[in-house]
Coordinates of C-alpha atoms in Angstrom, one line a residue:
Chain Z
M1 CA 19.5 190.1 125.7
A2 CA 15.8 190.2 124.8
N3 CA 13.4 190.6 127.0
Q4 CA 13.8 194.7 126.4
Y5 CA 13.2 194.0 123.4
L6 CA 10.2 192.1 123.6
E7 CA 8.6 194.9 125.6
L8 CA 9.8 197.1 122.9
F9 CA 7.9 195.7 120.4
Q10 CA 4.9 195.4 123.1
S11 CA 5.2 199.0 123.3
L12 CA 4.6 199.5 119.4
I13 CA 1.4 197.5 119.0
D14 CA -1.4 199.6 116.8
Q15 CA 1.6 202.1 116.6
P16 CA 3.4 203.8 113.8
L17 CA 7.1 202.8 113.6
P18 CA 9.6 205.4 115.6
E19 CA 11.9 206.8 113.0
T20 CA 14.8 204.9 114.6
I21 CA 14.1 201.5 113.2
P22 CA 15.8 200.5 110.0
A23 CA 15.2 201.5 106.5
F24 CA 13.7 198.5 105.1
T25 CA 11.6 198.2 107.6
K26 CA 10.2 201.3 107.4
W27 CA 9.5 200.8 103.3
L28 CA 7.4 197.9 104.4
N29 CA 5.9 199.6 107.3
G30 CA 4.0 197.5 108.8
R31 CA 1.8 198.4 111.8
L32 CA 2.6 195.2 114.7
K33 CA -0.8 194.0 116.2
K34 CA 1.2 191.0 118.6
A35 CA 4.2 190.8 120.0
E36 CA 4.5 187.7 122.1
N37 CA 7.5 185.1 122.9
G38 CA 7.6 183.4 119.9
S39 CA 4.9 184.7 118.8
F40 CA 4.4 188.1 116.3
Q41 CA 2.0 189.8 113.9
M42 CA 2.2 192.6 111.5
E43 CA -0.5 194.2 109.4
F44 CA 1.0 195.8 105.9
I45 CA -0.4 197.9 102.8
V46 CA 0.7 197.2 99.8
R47 CA 1.4 199.7 98.3
E48 CA 1.8 200.6 94.2
E49 CA 5.5 200.5 95.0
M50 CA 5.1 196.6 96.6
T51 CA 3.0 195.2 92.9
N52 CA 4.5 193.3 89.7
G53 CA 3.9 194.3 86.0
L54 CA -0.4 192.9 86.4
G55 CA -0.8 195.2 89.9
L56 CA -0.1 192.3 91.9
L57 CA 1.8 192.2 95.2
H58 CA 5.9 191.2 94.2
G59 CA 6.5 187.7 95.4
G60 CA 9.7 189.7 96.3
V61 CA 7.9 191.8 98.9
Q62 CA 6.0 188.6 100.0
S63 CA 9.0 186.7 101.2
A64 CA 10.2 190.4 102.3
M65 CA 7.6 190.8 104.2
L66 CA 7.9 187.0 106.1
D67 CA 11.3 187.7 107.0
E68 CA 10.9 190.8 108.3
I69 CA 8.0 190.0 110.5
I70 CA 10.1 186.5 111.8
G71 CA 13.8 188.5 112.0
M72 CA 11.7 190.7 114.4
M73 CA 10.1 188.1 116.4
V74 CA 13.7 186.1 116.9
T75 CA 14.9 189.9 117.6
A76 CA 13.2 189.9 120.4
L77 CA 13.5 185.9 122.5
D78 CA 15.7 185.4 124.7
K79 CA 19.2 183.7 123.0
E80 CA 22.4 184.1 124.1
A81 CA 23.6 185.9 121.0
P82 CA 22.5 187.5 117.9
A83 CA 20.7 185.6 115.3
V84 CA 20.8 185.0 111.7
S85 CA 19.0 183.9 109.2
V86 CA 20.4 180.4 107.5
N87 CA 17.6 180.3 104.9
L88 CA 13.8 181.3 103.6
S89 CA 11.6 178.6 102.1
V90 CA 8.6 180.3 100.6
D91 CA 5.5 178.7 98.7
F92 CA 2.5 181.8 97.0
I93 CA -0.4 180.6 97.3
S94 CA -2.4 183.6 96.5
K95 CA -2.2 186.6 95.2
A96 CA -3.0 190.4 96.3
K97 CA -3.7 193.7 95.0
A98 CA -2.4 197.1 95.9
G99 CA -4.8 198.5 98.8
D100 CA -5.2 195.4 100.5
T101 CA -4.2 194.9 104.2
I102 CA -2.2 192.1 104.5
V103 CA -1.9 189.8 107.6
A104 CA 2.0 188.9 108.8
K105 CA 2.3 186.5 111.6
S106 CA 6.1 184.3 112.9
E107 CA 5.8 181.4 115.3
V108 CA 8.4 180.0 116.4
I109 CA 8.9 176.2 115.4
R110 CA 11.4 175.1 118.0
Q111 CA 14.7 177.3 120.0
G112 CA 17.4 175.4 119.8
R113 CA 20.2 176.5 121.4
Q114 CA 22.1 176.5 118.3
I115 CA 19.2 176.8 115.2
I116 CA 15.7 178.1 115.5
Q117 CA 12.8 177.0 113.5
I118 CA 10.5 179.4 112.2
K119 CA 7.4 179.6 110.1
G120 CA 5.4 181.8 108.3
E121 CA 2.4 182.8 107.0
L122 CA 0.9 186.2 105.1
S123 CA -3.0 185.4 104.7
H124 CA -6.2 187.9 103.6
T125 CA -7.6 189.3 106.3
N126 CA -10.7 187.3 105.8
G127 CA -8.3 184.2 106.5
T128 CA -7.2 183.3 102.9
L129 CA -3.4 182.4 102.2
I130 CA -1.3 184.7 100.5
S131 CA 2.4 182.5 100.8
I132 CA 3.7 180.9 103.4
A133 CA 7.7 180.3 104.6
T134 CA 10.0 178.7 106.5
S135 CA 12.8 179.8 108.1
N136 CA 16.2 178.3 110.0
M137 CA 17.8 181.2 112.2
L138 CA 21.2 180.0 113.4
V139 CA 22.7 181.6 116.7
L140 CA 26.1 183.1 116.9
Q141 CA 28.6 181.6 118.1
K142 CA 30.8 183.4 120.8
K143 CA 34.3 182.3 119.8
L144 CA 36.0 179.9 122.4
Chain Q
M1 CA 5.0 184.4 73.3
A2 CA 8.5 185.3 74.6
N3 CA 10.7 186.5 72.1
Q4 CA 9.3 190.2 72.2
Y5 CA 10.4 190.5 75.8
L6 CA 14.0 189.1 74.9
E7 CA 14.7 191.4 72.7
L8 CA 12.9 193.4 74.5
F9 CA 15.3 192.7 77.3
Q10 CA 18.3 192.6 75.5
S11 CA 17.7 196.4 73.7
L12 CA 18.2 197.4 77.6
I13 CA 21.2 196.0 78.1
D14 CA 23.7 199.1 80.1
Q15 CA 20.3 201.2 80.1
P16 CA 18.5 202.4 82.1
L17 CA 15.1 201.0 83.1
P18 CA 12.6 202.2 81.0
E19 CA 9.8 204.5 82.8
T20 CA 6.8 202.0 82.2
I21 CA 8.3 199.4 83.9
P22 CA 6.3 197.7 86.7
A23 CA 6.9 199.5 90.2
F24 CA 8.8 197.4 92.7
T25 CA 11.1 196.3 90.0
K26 CA 11.6 200.2 89.3
W27 CA 12.2 200.5 93.3
L28 CA 15.0 197.9 92.9
N29 CA 16.4 199.7 90.1
G30 CA 18.5 197.4 88.6
R31 CA 20.2 197.4 85.7
L32 CA 20.7 194.5 82.9
K33 CA 24.2 193.1 82.5
K34 CA 22.8 189.8 80.0
A35 CA 19.2 189.2 78.3
E36 CA 19.9 185.3 76.8
N37 CA 17.1 182.6 76.3
G38 CA 17.5 181.3 79.5
S39 CA 20.2 182.8 81.2
F40 CA 20.2 186.6 82.8
Q41 CA 22.2 189.2 84.5
M42 CA 21.7 192.4 85.9
E43 CA 23.6 194.5 89.1
F44 CA 21.5 196.3 91.6
I45 CA 23.1 198.7 93.7
V46 CA 22.6 198.4 97.6
R47 CA 20.6 201.8 98.6
E48 CA 20.9 202.3 102.7
E49 CA 16.3 201.7 102.1
M50 CA 17.8 198.5 101.5
T51 CA 19.0 197.3 104.6
N52 CA 18.1 195.9 108.4
G53 CA 19.0 197.5 111.2
L54 CA 22.8 196.5 111.2
G55 CA 23.0 198.1 108.1
L56 CA 23.5 195.1 105.9
L57 CA 21.3 194.3 103.0
H58 CA 18.4 192.6 104.0
G59 CA 17.4 189.4 103.4
G60 CA 13.8 189.8 102.2
V61 CA 15.8 193.0 99.9
Q62 CA 18.1 189.2 99.3
S63 CA 15.4 187.4 98.1
A64 CA 13.3 190.3 96.4
M65 CA 16.3 190.3 93.8
L66 CA 16.2 187.2 92.5
D67 CA 12.5 186.7 93.1
E68 CA 13.1 189.7 90.6
I69 CA 15.7 188.1 88.2
I70 CA 14.1 185.1 88.3
G71 CA 10.8 186.1 86.6
M72 CA 12.2 188.9 83.9
M73 CA 13.8 185.6 82.7
V74 CA 10.9 184.0 82.6
T75 CA 9.1 186.5 81.3
A76 CA 10.9 186.0 78.8
L77 CA 10.8 183.1 77.3
D78 CA 9.3 181.0 74.5
K79 CA 6.1 179.6 76.4
E80 CA 2.9 178.9 75.6
A81 CA 1.3 180.6 78.7
P82 CA 2.5 183.3 81.4
A83 CA 3.9 182.0 84.3
V84 CA 4.4 181.9 87.9
S85 CA 6.3 181.6 91.0
V86 CA 5.3 178.1 92.8
N87 CA 8.5 178.6 95.2
L88 CA 11.0 180.5 96.1
S89 CA 13.9 178.7 98.3
V90 CA 16.8 181.1 99.0
D91 CA 20.4 180.3 101.3
F92 CA 22.1 183.5 103.2
I93 CA 25.7 182.9 102.7
S94 CA 27.4 186.1 103.2
K95 CA 27.1 189.9 103.9
A96 CA 26.6 192.8 101.0
K97 CA 26.4 196.9 102.5
A98 CA 24.9 200.0 101.3
G99 CA 26.7 201.5 98.6
D100 CA 28.3 198.1 97.3
T101 CA 27.1 196.6 93.5
I102 CA 26.1 193.6 93.3
V103 CA 25.4 190.7 90.8
A104 CA 21.9 189.1 90.3
K105 CA 22.3 186.0 88.4
S106 CA 19.2 183.6 87.2
E107 CA 19.5 180.0 85.1
V108 CA 16.9 177.9 83.9
I109 CA 17.6 174.2 84.7
R110 CA 15.1 172.5 82.8
Q111 CA 12.3 174.0 81.3
G112 CA 8.9 171.7 80.9
R113 CA 5.6 172.1 79.7
Q114 CA 4.2 172.7 83.0
I115 CA 7.4 173.6 85.5
I116 CA 9.9 175.3 84.9
Q117 CA 13.3 174.9 87.9
I118 CA 15.3 177.8 87.7
K119 CA 18.3 178.9 90.0
G120 CA 19.4 181.7 91.3
E121 CA 22.4 183.7 92.6
L122 CA 23.3 187.1 94.6
S123 CA 26.8 187.5 94.6
H124 CA 30.1 190.6 95.0
T125 CA 31.3 191.6 92.0
N126 CA 34.6 189.8 93.4
G127 CA 32.0 186.6 93.0
T128 CA 31.6 185.8 96.2
L129 CA 28.4 184.7 97.1
I130 CA 25.4 186.3 99.3
S131 CA 23.6 184.0 98.0
I132 CA 21.7 181.1 96.4
A133 CA 17.9 180.7 95.3
T134 CA 16.0 178.0 93.6
S135 CA 12.3 178.8 92.5
N136 CA 9.5 176.6 90.5
M137 CA 7.6 178.1 88.0
L138 CA 4.4 177.2 86.5
V139 CA 3.0 177.3 83.3
L140 CA -0.5 178.9 83.3
Q141 CA -2.6 175.9 81.3
K142 CA -5.6 177.2 79.2
K143 CA -8.6 176.4 80.8
L144 CA -9.8 173.1 78.1
Chain B
M1 CA 39.5 165.5 112.6
A2 CA 38.0 164.9 109.6
N3 CA 41.0 164.1 106.9
Q4 CA 41.6 160.3 108.2
Y5 CA 37.7 159.9 106.8
L6 CA 38.8 161.3 103.6
E7 CA 41.4 159.1 102.8
L8 CA 38.8 156.3 103.9
F9 CA 36.3 157.3 101.4
Q10 CA 39.1 157.2 98.7
S11 CA 40.2 154.1 99.7
L12 CA 36.4 152.4 98.8
I13 CA 36.6 154.9 95.9
D14 CA 35.0 151.8 93.4
Q15 CA 35.0 149.1 96.2
P16 CA 31.7 147.6 97.7
L17 CA 31.2 149.2 100.5
P18 CA 32.7 147.5 104.1
E19 CA 30.7 145.0 106.2
T20 CA 30.5 148.1 108.6
I21 CA 29.1 150.9 107.3
P22 CA 25.8 152.1 109.3
A23 CA 22.5 150.0 108.0
F24 CA 20.9 152.4 105.9
T25 CA 24.4 153.7 103.9
K26 CA 24.6 149.7 103.6
W27 CA 20.1 149.8 102.0
L28 CA 21.2 152.4 100.0
N29 CA 23.8 149.9 98.3
G30 CA 26.0 152.9 96.8
R31 CA 29.7 152.4 95.5
L32 CA 31.8 155.9 95.6
K33 CA 33.2 157.6 92.6
K34 CA 34.7 160.0 93.8
A35 CA 35.9 161.3 96.9
E36 CA 37.8 164.7 97.0
N37 CA 37.4 167.5 100.2
G38 CA 34.1 169.2 99.4
S39 CA 33.3 167.3 96.4
F40 CA 31.7 163.9 96.3
Q41 CA 29.8 161.4 93.8
M42 CA 28.4 157.8 93.6
E43 CA 26.5 155.9 91.3
F44 CA 23.2 153.8 92.8
I45 CA 21.7 151.4 90.9
V46 CA 17.9 151.6 91.1
R47 CA 16.6 148.7 92.9
E48 CA 12.6 147.4 92.8
E49 CA 12.4 148.5 96.4
M50 CA 12.7 151.8 95.5
T51 CA 10.3 152.6 93.3
N52 CA 6.9 153.6 93.2
G53 CA 3.9 152.3 92.4
L54 CA 4.5 153.8 88.5
G55 CA 7.7 151.6 88.8
L56 CA 9.0 154.7 89.1
L57 CA 12.7 156.5 91.0
H58 CA 10.0 156.7 95.2
G59 CA 10.6 161.0 95.5
G60 CA 11.5 159.5 99.1
V61 CA 14.8 157.7 98.0
Q62 CA 15.6 160.1 95.7
S63 CA 15.9 162.7 99.0
A64 CA 17.6 159.9 101.3
M65 CA 20.0 159.6 98.4
L66 CA 20.7 163.3 98.2
D67 CA 20.8 163.3 102.0
E68 CA 23.2 160.4 101.7
I69 CA 26.1 161.7 99.9
I70 CA 25.5 165.0 101.3
G71 CA 26.2 163.5 104.2
M72 CA 28.8 161.3 103.8
M73 CA 31.0 164.0 102.3
V74 CA 29.9 166.7 105.4
T75 CA 31.7 164.0 107.4
A76 CA 35.4 163.8 105.5
L77 CA 35.2 167.8 105.5
D78 CA 37.9 169.3 108.6
K79 CA 35.8 171.0 111.0
E80 CA 35.4 171.3 114.7
A81 CA 33.0 169.0 115.5
P82 CA 31.0 166.8 113.8
A83 CA 27.8 167.7 111.8
V84 CA 23.7 167.6 111.9
S85 CA 22.1 168.6 109.1
V86 CA 19.3 171.2 109.9
N87 CA 17.1 170.7 106.7
L88 CA 17.2 169.5 102.7
S89 CA 15.1 171.0 99.7
V90 CA 15.3 169.1 97.0
D91 CA 13.1 170.4 93.4
F92 CA 12.2 166.8 91.3
I93 CA 12.8 167.3 87.7
S94 CA 13.1 163.4 86.2
K95 CA 12.5 160.2 86.1
A96 CA 14.5 157.2 86.6
K97 CA 13.3 153.8 87.0
A98 CA 14.2 150.3 87.8
G99 CA 17.4 148.7 86.5
D100 CA 18.8 152.7 86.0
T101 CA 22.1 153.4 87.0
I102 CA 21.9 157.0 88.6
V103 CA 24.5 159.5 89.7
A104 CA 24.8 161.4 93.0
K105 CA 27.1 164.2 93.4
S106 CA 27.6 166.8 96.1
E107 CA 29.6 169.7 96.1
V108 CA 30.5 172.0 99.2
I109 CA 29.0 176.0 98.3
R110 CA 30.5 177.3 101.8
Q111 CA 32.1 175.7 104.2
G112 CA 31.5 178.4 107.4
R113 CA 32.8 177.7 111.4
Q114 CA 28.8 177.0 111.8
I115 CA 26.9 176.3 108.8
I116 CA 28.2 174.4 105.9
Q117 CA 26.5 175.4 102.3
I118 CA 25.9 172.2 100.0
K119 CA 24.1 171.2 96.7
G120 CA 23.9 168.7 95.4
E121 CA 22.4 166.6 92.0
L122 CA 21.0 162.9 91.0
S123 CA 21.7 162.3 87.4
H124 CA 21.1 160.0 84.9
T125 CA 24.3 158.6 83.7
N126 CA 24.1 160.8 80.1
G127 CA 23.7 163.9 82.1
T128 CA 20.5 164.2 82.5
L129 CA 19.1 165.8 85.5
I130 CA 17.0 163.6 88.3
S131 CA 16.6 165.9 91.2
I132 CA 18.6 168.8 92.8
A133 CA 19.2 169.5 96.2
T134 CA 19.9 172.4 98.6
S135 CA 21.1 171.5 102.5
N136 CA 22.7 173.6 105.2
M137 CA 24.4 171.8 108.0
L138 CA 25.2 172.6 111.8
V139 CA 28.8 171.9 112.8
L140 CA 28.0 171.5 116.8
Q141 CA 29.1 174.1 118.9
K142 CA 31.0 172.5 122.0
K143 CA 29.0 173.9 125.2
L144 CA 31.5 176.9 127.0
Chain M
M1 CA -10.6 159.8 90.1
A2 CA -9.5 159.4 93.4
N3 CA -12.9 159.0 96.0
Q4 CA -12.3 155.0 95.5
Y5 CA -8.6 155.4 96.6
L6 CA -9.7 157.4 99.8
E7 CA -12.1 154.1 100.7
L8 CA -9.5 152.1 100.1
F9 CA -7.3 153.3 102.7
Q10 CA -9.6 154.1 104.5
S11 CA -10.7 150.1 104.7
L12 CA -6.6 149.6 105.7
I13 CA -6.6 151.8 108.6
D14 CA -5.1 150.1 111.5
Q15 CA -4.7 146.8 109.4
P16 CA -1.1 145.8 108.0
L17 CA -0.8 146.9 104.2
P18 CA -1.9 144.4 101.1
E19 CA 0.9 142.4 99.1
T20 CA 0.0 144.4 96.1
I21 CA 1.5 147.6 97.7
P22 CA 4.1 149.7 96.1
A23 CA 7.4 148.0 96.6
F24 CA 9.1 150.5 98.8
T25 CA 5.7 152.3 100.6
K26 CA 6.1 148.3 102.0
W27 CA 9.6 148.7 102.7
L28 CA 8.3 152.0 105.1
N29 CA 5.7 149.4 106.8
G30 CA 3.9 152.4 108.2
R31 CA 0.8 151.8 109.8
L32 CA -2.8 154.2 108.8
K33 CA -4.0 155.9 111.7
K34 CA -6.7 158.4 109.4
A35 CA -7.4 158.7 105.7
E36 CA -9.5 162.1 105.4
N37 CA -9.5 163.9 102.6
G38 CA -6.8 166.4 102.8
S39 CA -5.6 164.5 105.9
F40 CA -3.5 161.7 106.1
Q41 CA -1.9 160.3 109.4
M42 CA 0.7 156.8 109.3
E43 CA 2.6 155.1 111.8
F44 CA 6.1 153.8 111.3
I45 CA 7.9 151.8 113.5
V46 CA 12.3 152.8 113.3
R47 CA 13.9 150.0 112.0
E48 CA 17.5 149.5 112.0
E49 CA 17.8 149.7 108.4
M50 CA 16.5 152.8 108.7
T51 CA 19.6 154.2 110.6
N52 CA 22.4 156.6 110.4
G53 CA 26.1 155.6 111.6
L54 CA 24.4 157.3 115.1
G55 CA 22.3 154.3 115.2
L56 CA 19.1 157.6 114.7
L57 CA 16.7 158.3 111.7
H58 CA 18.5 158.6 109.2
G59 CA 17.4 161.7 107.6
G60 CA 16.8 160.5 104.1
V61 CA 14.4 158.0 105.4
Q62 CA 13.3 160.7 107.1
S63 CA 12.1 162.6 104.0
A64 CA 11.2 159.5 102.9
M65 CA 8.9 158.8 105.2
L66 CA 7.4 162.4 104.7
D67 CA 7.3 161.9 100.9
E68 CA 5.2 159.3 101.4
I69 CA 2.8 160.4 103.4
I70 CA 2.1 163.3 101.0
G71 CA 1.7 161.0 97.8
M72 CA -0.4 158.6 99.5
M73 CA -2.6 161.2 100.5
V74 CA -2.7 163.7 97.6
T75 CA -3.5 160.4 95.8
A76 CA -6.9 159.9 97.2
L77 CA -7.9 163.6 96.6
D78 CA -10.3 164.5 93.7
K79 CA -8.9 165.7 90.6
E80 CA -8.6 166.1 87.0
A81 CA -6.1 163.6 86.8
P82 CA -2.6 162.2 88.7
A83 CA -0.2 164.3 90.1
V84 CA 4.0 164.5 90.7
S85 CA 5.8 166.4 93.5
V86 CA 7.7 169.5 92.2
N87 CA 9.5 169.9 95.1
L88 CA 10.2 168.4 98.6
S89 CA 11.5 171.0 101.3
V90 CA 12.0 169.6 104.8
D91 CA 13.5 171.3 108.5
F92 CA 14.9 168.4 110.2
I93 CA 14.0 169.2 113.9
S94 CA 14.9 166.7 116.8
K95 CA 16.3 162.7 116.7
A96 CA 14.3 159.6 116.4
K97 CA 16.1 155.5 117.2
A98 CA 15.5 152.3 116.2
G99 CA 12.6 150.7 118.1
D100 CA 10.6 154.3 118.4
T101 CA 7.5 154.8 116.8
I102 CA 6.3 157.9 115.0
V103 CA 4.1 159.3 113.9
A104 CA 3.9 161.2 109.8
K105 CA 0.8 163.6 109.4
S106 CA 0.1 165.5 106.5
E107 CA -2.7 167.8 105.0
V108 CA -3.9 169.7 102.3
I109 CA -2.5 173.9 102.6
R110 CA -4.5 174.3 99.6
Q111 CA -5.7 172.1 96.6
G112 CA -5.4 174.4 93.6
R113 CA -6.6 173.7 89.8
Q114 CA -2.6 173.1 89.0
I115 CA -1.0 172.9 92.2
I116 CA -1.2 171.4 95.3
Q117 CA 0.3 172.9 98.7
I118 CA 0.9 170.1 101.0
K119 CA 2.2 170.1 104.7
G120 CA 3.3 167.1 106.5
E121 CA 5.6 165.9 109.8
L122 CA 7.1 163.2 111.4
S123 CA 6.3 163.4 115.7
H124 CA 7.2 161.0 118.7
T125 CA 4.3 159.8 120.1
N126 CA 4.6 162.7 122.7
G127 CA 3.8 165.3 120.2
T128 CA 7.7 166.1 119.9
L129 CA 8.3 167.2 116.4
I130 CA 11.2 164.9 114.5
S131 CA 10.8 166.8 111.3
I132 CA 8.7 169.1 109.2
A133 CA 8.3 169.5 105.7
T134 CA 6.3 171.3 103.0
S135 CA 5.4 170.3 99.2
N136 CA 4.1 171.1 96.3
M137 CA 2.9 169.1 94.1
L138 CA 1.9 169.4 89.5
V139 CA -2.1 167.8 88.6
L140 CA -0.5 166.5 84.7
Q141 CA -2.0 168.5 82.3
K142 CA -3.8 166.7 79.6
K143 CA -2.3 167.4 75.9
L144 CA -4.9 169.6 74.6

């Protein structure tokens, strides 16, 4: 069920996202840089409204960016049914500030029939890590 | 260093948040319902722009709401220096949709001199859990 | 498929574990104190061989005790198929030392058809927390 | 304070562990294969007493092995004071059984002055992942 999405995402590389994307995806306003089976990359620009009281990228928005790139990549995997997030575990490593361009990556660690394990990371364009994440997603089971 | 914040947050219970709050806090647009030492509660209304492709509250926004209520509570704790997030671990349990009013709670499990352990949860107003979280925050060390 | 296990565990409360238990369960050598549907409690005595270089209960053994009480409780839940661990997230809070009796508790947060969310904790007998955990378990899917 | 440990560990590569090691380290009975600054590797042989009711390596013992290799590596890092575990998050990926030789690896993601972020993994000798982990460790603060 997924290859159509993979092709769609590939056609969006380095393009503005279309108007039809989900609302929060639009708010994050990332730009796809890579869309391969099991490996995605996006860039986000940190906007003022993504920051905390210190003018730094809010940890919650970091989590949201990680969840977003992970979810997008999983949508495009070949699988029997849609998948939903079981958990997201984020470790915060360094800072980003308004105006920064940051890179989000996701990668499938293992795609099982029921569970898909994924890792993600946010980094600066020079490679300095901002945060890392792991997530497990559940492939929904058709009722017997 | 914190009691002034606790009093400030208490004065904001059931009030609109002031214009001076951090930008992302404003975007989330929660309303404080409880601000006690080590125990906070807010309500958020799920807006369209917080949703994913299925019209459901984005897991990333759930993570952000949890991070927000946790951070706000920790700001108001008596401690020797500001604290920053080490990690945030979220388990996703059930759904919320645009228009829903949801309840965010945070609670200190233990406030150590260097590490503060916290748990948080999002639920519907009827108590049904949407997601749960744990987080560790680090109290910054003054340079010797 | 599970009630037989629940009854079995209930018959073992305050009893030495039988010789037929799994090998590592025997090594941990806990004593069941409570075995209710979705809520278990055991006591462990910290032995020398469970300690690290400081004579304190090894964080890895803490994780193992938490995994054990969680797994035992889930075995006894009514469900369509066996369940396996997807993840275990442990936060370390305080110390225990050789000779201490410690209390392990597990509780189901939500039992879904495919995913079971669980929390666990280790504490001293006076209630002081040693560590807390969350875990997600997957109910194995029968092949269609 | 650490280089002496790094040299000690390097001298133990491919050797039986000395009698003076911590009790639980002895129980795990690993063999060091690599001990570099910020990157360690050990091999463990899965013993019967490490298994669950299905004869498979207990998830709790996997967590303990990961905690062990992470802790050993951090002991050998140059730092101002000893470090303790804040949290350990483990994702379970595949099985191992009694008799298997398995490989444990740990790696420092970032060594900060107060927090050290680490990742670890267990795999079969052919590289198949058994479990992955992240951990945060706190460098203890000298009292001012």
